[in-house]
Amino acid sequence: QVQLVESGGGSVQAGGSLRLSCAAPVRTFTMGWFRQAPGKEREFVSAITGGGGATLYADSVNGRFTISRDNAKNTVYLQMNSLEPEDTAVYYCAAKLVTYPLNGGYNYWGQGTQVIVSS
């Protein structure tokens, strides 16, 4: 069983930044970030391949969020800049062994970390 542990959530004003971290002992796995806002379905945010050579972003966060990984630390990051109230959600880290598609098919999930962006 793969355990994923997210951290770094919190409250921030619009325009601010947060960095989420996901501790994941899965250096070869593709890692993704998803989010779920109140009353909405969980949606894809970003993903990165095991070696970090490929990334993918949802249109809504492209240019504002950056995903990265440090395999030496078994950690995946999501740097979130220019945050908007619409980014308010519970953010989940996810992992899978199969690389593609990057925006789906994840087998392992963290418990989530809350992000609140106030206007």
Coordinates of N, CA and C in Angstrom, one line a residue:
Q1 N 0.8 -1.2 0.0 CA 0.0 0.0 0.0 C 0.9 1.2 0.0
V2 N 0.6 2.2 -0.9 CA 1.3 3.4 -1.0 C 0.6 4.5 -0.2
Q3 N 1.4 5.1 0.7 CA 0.8 6.1 1.5 C 1.3 7.5 1.1
L4 N 0.4 8.4 0.8 CA 0.7 9.7 0.4 C 0.2 10.7 1.5
V5 N 1.1 11.7 1.8 CA 0.8 12.6 2.9 C 1.0 14.0 2.4
E6 N -0.1 14.8 2.3 CA 0.0 16.2 1.8 C 0.2 17.1 2.9
S7 N 0.8 18.3 2.6 CA 0.9 19.3 3.6 C 1.1 20.6 2.9
G8 N 0.9 21.8 3.6 CA 1.2 23.1 3.0 C -0.1 23.9 2.7
G9 N -1.3 23.3 3.0 CA -2.5 24.0 2.7 C -2.6 25.1 3.8
G10 N -3.6 26.0 3.5 CA -3.9 27.0 4.5 C -4.8 28.1 3.8
S11 N -4.8 29.3 4.5 CA -5.6 30.4 4.0 C -4.7 31.5 3.5
V12 N -5.1 32.1 2.4 CA -4.3 33.1 1.8 C -5.3 34.1 1.1
Q13 N -4.9 35.3 0.9 CA -5.7 36.3 0.2 C -5.4 36.1 -1.3
A14 N -6.4 36.5 -2.1 CA -6.2 36.5 -3.6 C -5.0 37.2 -4.0
G15 N -4.3 36.6 -4.9 CA -3.0 37.1 -5.4 C -1.8 36.5 -4.7
G16 N -2.1 35.8 -3.6 CA -1.0 35.2 -2.8 C -0.5 33.9 -3.3
S17 N 0.4 33.3 -2.6 CA 1.0 32.0 -3.0 C 1.0 31.0 -1.9
L18 N 1.0 29.7 -2.2 CA 1.1 28.6 -1.3 C 1.9 27.5 -2.0
R19 N 2.6 26.7 -1.3 CA 3.3 25.6 -1.9 C 2.8 24.3 -1.1
L20 N 2.2 23.4 -1.9 CA 1.8 22.1 -1.3 C 2.9 21.1 -1.5
S21 N 3.0 20.2 -0.5 CA 4.0 19.1 -0.6 C 3.3 17.8 -0.5
C22 N 3.8 16.8 -1.1 CA 3.3 15.4 -1.0 C 4.4 14.5 -0.7
A23 N 4.5 13.9 0.4 CA 5.5 12.9 0.8 C 5.0 11.6 0.2
A24 N 5.9 11.1 -0.7 CA 5.4 9.9 -1.5 C 6.6 9.0 -1.8
P25 N 6.8 7.9 -1.1 CA 7.9 7.0 -1.4 C 7.7 6.2 -2.7
V26 N 7.6 6.9 -3.8 CA 7.2 6.2 -5.1 C 8.0 7.0 -6.2
R27 N 9.3 6.8 -6.2 CA 10.1 7.6 -7.1 C 9.8 7.4 -8.5
T28 N 9.3 6.2 -8.9 CA 9.1 5.9 -10.3 C 7.7 6.2 -10.7
F29 N 6.8 6.5 -9.8 CA 5.4 6.7 -10.1 C 5.2 8.1 -10.7
T30 N 4.1 8.1 -11.6 CA 3.6 9.4 -12.0 C 2.8 10.0 -10.8
M31 N 2.9 11.2 -10.6 CA 2.3 11.9 -9.5 C 1.4 13.0 -10.0
G32 N 0.2 13.1 -9.4 CA -0.7 14.1 -9.8 C -1.3 14.9 -8.6
W33 N -1.8 16.0 -8.9 CA -2.6 16.8 -7.9 C -4.0 17.0 -8.5
F34 N -5.0 16.8 -7.6 CA -6.4 17.0 -8.0 C -6.9 17.9 -6.9
R35 N -8.1 18.5 -7.2 CA -8.8 19.3 -6.2 C -10.3 19.1 -6.2
Q36 N -10.9 19.4 -5.1 CA -12.4 19.3 -5.1 C -12.9 20.4 -4.3
A37 N -13.7 21.3 -4.9 CA -14.3 22.4 -4.3 C -15.7 22.0 -3.7
P38 N -16.2 22.7 -2.8 CA -17.5 22.3 -2.2 C -18.6 22.2 -3.3
G39 N -19.3 21.1 -3.3 CA -20.4 21.0 -4.2 C -20.0 20.6 -5.6
K40 N -18.7 20.4 -5.9 CA -18.2 20.1 -7.2 C -17.5 18.8 -7.2
E41 N -17.3 18.2 -8.4 CA -16.6 17.0 -8.5 C -15.1 17.2 -8.4
R42 N -14.4 16.2 -8.1 CA -12.9 16.3 -8.1 C -12.4 16.5 -9.5
E43 N -11.4 17.4 -9.6 CA -10.9 17.8 -10.9 C -9.4 17.7 -10.9
F44 N -8.8 17.4 -12.1 CA -7.4 17.3 -12.3 C -6.8 18.7 -12.3
V45 N -5.6 18.8 -11.6 CA -4.9 20.1 -11.6 C -3.6 20.0 -12.3
S46 N -2.8 19.0 -12.0 CA -1.5 18.9 -12.6 C -0.9 17.6 -12.3
A47 N 0.1 17.2 -13.2 CA 0.8 15.9 -13.0 C 2.2 16.0 -13.5
I48 N 3.0 15.0 -13.0 CA 4.4 15.0 -13.4 C 4.8 13.5 -13.5
T49 N 5.6 13.2 -14.5 CA 6.1 11.8 -14.7 C 7.1 11.5 -13.7
G50 N 7.5 10.1 -13.6 CA 8.4 9.7 -12.6 C 9.7 10.4 -12.6
G51 N 10.3 10.6 -13.8 CA 11.6 11.2 -13.9 C 11.5 12.7 -14.0
G52 N 10.3 13.2 -14.0 CA 10.1 14.7 -14.0 C 10.2 15.3 -15.4
G53 N 10.3 14.4 -16.4 CA 10.5 14.9 -17.8 C 9.3 15.5 -18.5
A54 N 8.1 15.1 -18.0 CA 6.9 15.6 -18.6 C 5.9 16.1 -17.5
T55 N 5.2 17.2 -17.8 CA 4.2 17.7 -16.9 C 3.0 18.1 -17.7
L56 N 1.9 18.2 -16.9 CA 0.6 18.6 -17.6 C -0.1 19.5 -16.6
Y57 N -0.8 20.4 -17.1 CA -1.6 21.3 -16.2 C -3.0 21.5 -16.8
A58 N -4.0 21.7 -15.9 CA -5.3 22.1 -16.3 C -5.2 23.5 -16.8
D59 N -6.1 23.8 -17.8 CA -6.1 25.1 -18.3 C -6.3 26.2 -17.3
S60 N -7.1 25.9 -16.3 CA -7.4 26.9 -15.2 C -6.2 27.3 -14.4
V61 N -5.2 26.5 -14.3 CA -4.0 26.8 -13.5 C -2.8 27.0 -14.3
N62 N -2.8 26.7 -15.6 CA -1.6 26.8 -16.4 C -1.1 28.3 -16.4
G63 N 0.2 28.4 -16.1 CA 0.8 29.7 -16.0 C 0.9 30.2 -14.6
R64 N 0.1 29.6 -13.7 CA 0.0 30.1 -12.3 C 0.6 29.0 -11.3
F65 N 0.4 27.8 -11.6 CA 0.9 26.7 -10.8 C 2.0 26.0 -11.4
T66 N 2.9 25.5 -10.6 CA 4.1 24.7 -11.1 C 4.3 23.4 -10.3
I67 N 4.3 22.3 -11.0 CA 4.5 21.0 -10.3 C 6.0 20.6 -10.4
S68 N 6.5 20.1 -9.4 CA 7.9 19.6 -9.4 C 8.1 18.4 -8.5
R69 N 9.2 17.8 -8.6 CA 9.5 16.7 -7.6 C 10.9 16.6 -7.3
D70 N 11.2 16.1 -6.1 CA 12.6 15.9 -5.7 C 12.6 14.4 -5.2
N71 N 13.0 13.6 -6.1 CA 13.0 12.2 -5.8 C 14.0 11.8 -4.7
A72 N 15.0 12.6 -4.5 CA 15.9 12.3 -3.4 C 15.2 12.4 -2.1
K73 N 14.2 13.3 -2.0 CA 13.4 13.5 -0.8 C 12.1 12.9 -0.9
N74 N 11.8 12.1 -1.9 CA 10.5 11.5 -2.1 C 9.3 12.4 -1.9
T75 N 9.5 13.6 -2.5 CA 8.5 14.6 -2.3 C 8.1 15.3 -3.7
V76 N 6.8 15.5 -3.8 CA 6.3 16.2 -5.0 C 5.7 17.5 -4.5
Y77 N 5.9 18.6 -5.3 CA 5.5 19.9 -4.8 C 4.5 20.5 -5.9
L78 N 3.6 21.4 -5.4 CA 2.8 22.2 -6.2 C 2.9 23.6 -5.8
Q79 N 3.6 24.4 -6.5 CA 3.7 25.8 -6.2 C 2.6 26.6 -6.8
M80 N 1.8 27.2 -6.0 CA 0.6 27.9 -6.5 C 0.8 29.4 -6.3
N81 N 0.8 30.1 -7.4 CA 0.9 31.6 -7.4 C -0.3 32.3 -7.9
S82 N -0.4 33.5 -7.7 CA -1.6 34.3 -8.2 C -2.9 33.6 -7.9
L83 N -3.0 33.2 -6.6 CA -4.2 32.4 -6.3 C -5.5 33.2 -6.4
E84 N -6.5 32.6 -6.7 CA -7.9 33.2 -6.9 C -8.9 32.5 -6.0
P85 N -9.9 33.2 -5.6 CA -11.0 32.5 -4.8 C -11.5 31.2 -5.4
E86 N -11.4 31.1 -6.7 CA -11.9 29.9 -7.4 C -11.0 28.7 -7.2
D87 N -9.8 29.0 -6.7 CA -8.8 27.9 -6.4 C -9.1 27.3 -5.0
T88 N -10.1 27.8 -4.3 CA -10.4 27.2 -3.0 C -11.0 25.8 -3.1
A89 N -10.4 24.9 -2.4 CA -10.7 23.5 -2.6 C -9.9 22.6 -1.6
V90 N -10.2 21.4 -1.5 CA -9.3 20.4 -0.9 C -8.5 19.8 -2.0
Y91 N -7.2 19.9 -1.8 CA -6.2 19.4 -2.8 C -5.7 18.0 -2.4
Y92 N -5.7 17.1 -3.4 CA -5.3 15.8 -3.1 C -4.1 15.4 -4.0
C93 N -3.2 14.7 -3.4 CA -2.0 14.1 -4.1 C -2.4 12.7 -4.5
A94 N -2.0 12.3 -5.7 CA -2.3 11.0 -6.2 C -1.1 10.4 -6.9
A95 N -1.1 9.1 -7.0 CA 0.1 8.4 -7.6 C -0.4 7.2 -8.4
K96 N 0.4 6.8 -9.4 CA 0.1 5.6 -10.1 C 1.4 5.2 -10.8
L97 N 1.4 3.9 -11.2 CA 2.6 3.3 -11.8 C 2.6 3.6 -13.3
V98 N 1.4 3.5 -13.9 CA 1.3 3.7 -15.4 C 1.4 5.1 -15.7
T99 N 2.2 5.5 -16.6 CA 2.5 6.9 -16.9 C 1.3 7.7 -17.5
Y100 N 0.7 7.1 -18.6 CA -0.3 7.9 -19.3 C -1.7 7.2 -19.2
P101 N -2.7 8.0 -19.2 CA -2.8 9.5 -19.3 C -2.4 10.2 -18.0
L102 N -1.8 11.3 -18.1 CA -1.4 12.0 -16.9 C -2.6 12.6 -16.1
N103 N -3.7 12.8 -16.7 CA -4.8 13.4 -16.0 C -5.8 12.4 -15.5
G104 N -5.5 11.1 -15.4 CA -6.4 10.2 -14.9 C -5.8 8.8 -14.6
G105 N -6.7 7.9 -14.0 CA -6.2 6.6 -13.8 C -5.4 6.4 -12.5
Y106 N -5.5 7.2 -11.6 CA -4.6 7.2 -10.4 C -5.1 6.1 -9.4
N107 N -4.2 5.4 -8.8 CA -4.5 4.3 -7.9 C -4.5 4.6 -6.4
Y108 N -3.6 5.6 -6.1 CA -3.3 5.9 -4.7 C -3.6 7.4 -4.4
W109 N -4.2 7.6 -3.3 CA -4.6 9.0 -3.0 C -4.2 9.4 -1.5
G110 N -3.9 10.6 -1.4 CA -3.7 11.2 0.0 C -5.0 11.6 0.6
Q111 N -4.9 12.1 1.8 CA -6.1 12.5 2.6 C -6.6 13.9 2.2
G112 N -5.8 14.7 1.6 CA -6.2 16.0 1.2 C -5.7 17.1 2.1
T113 N -5.5 18.3 1.6 CA -5.2 19.4 2.4 C -6.0 20.6 1.9
Q114 N -6.5 21.4 2.8 CA -7.5 22.5 2.5 C -6.7 23.7 2.1
V115 N -7.2 24.3 1.0 CA -6.7 25.6 0.5 C -7.9 26.6 0.4
I116 N -7.8 27.7 1.1 CA -8.8 28.7 1.1 C -8.2 30.0 0.6
V117 N -8.8 30.6 -0.4 CA -8.4 31.8 -1.0 C -9.5 32.8 -0.8
S118 N -9.2 33.9 -0.1 CA -10.2 34.9 0.2 C -10.0 36.1 -0.7
S119 N -11.1 36.7 -1.1 CA -11.0 37.9 -2.0 C -10.8 39.2 -1.2

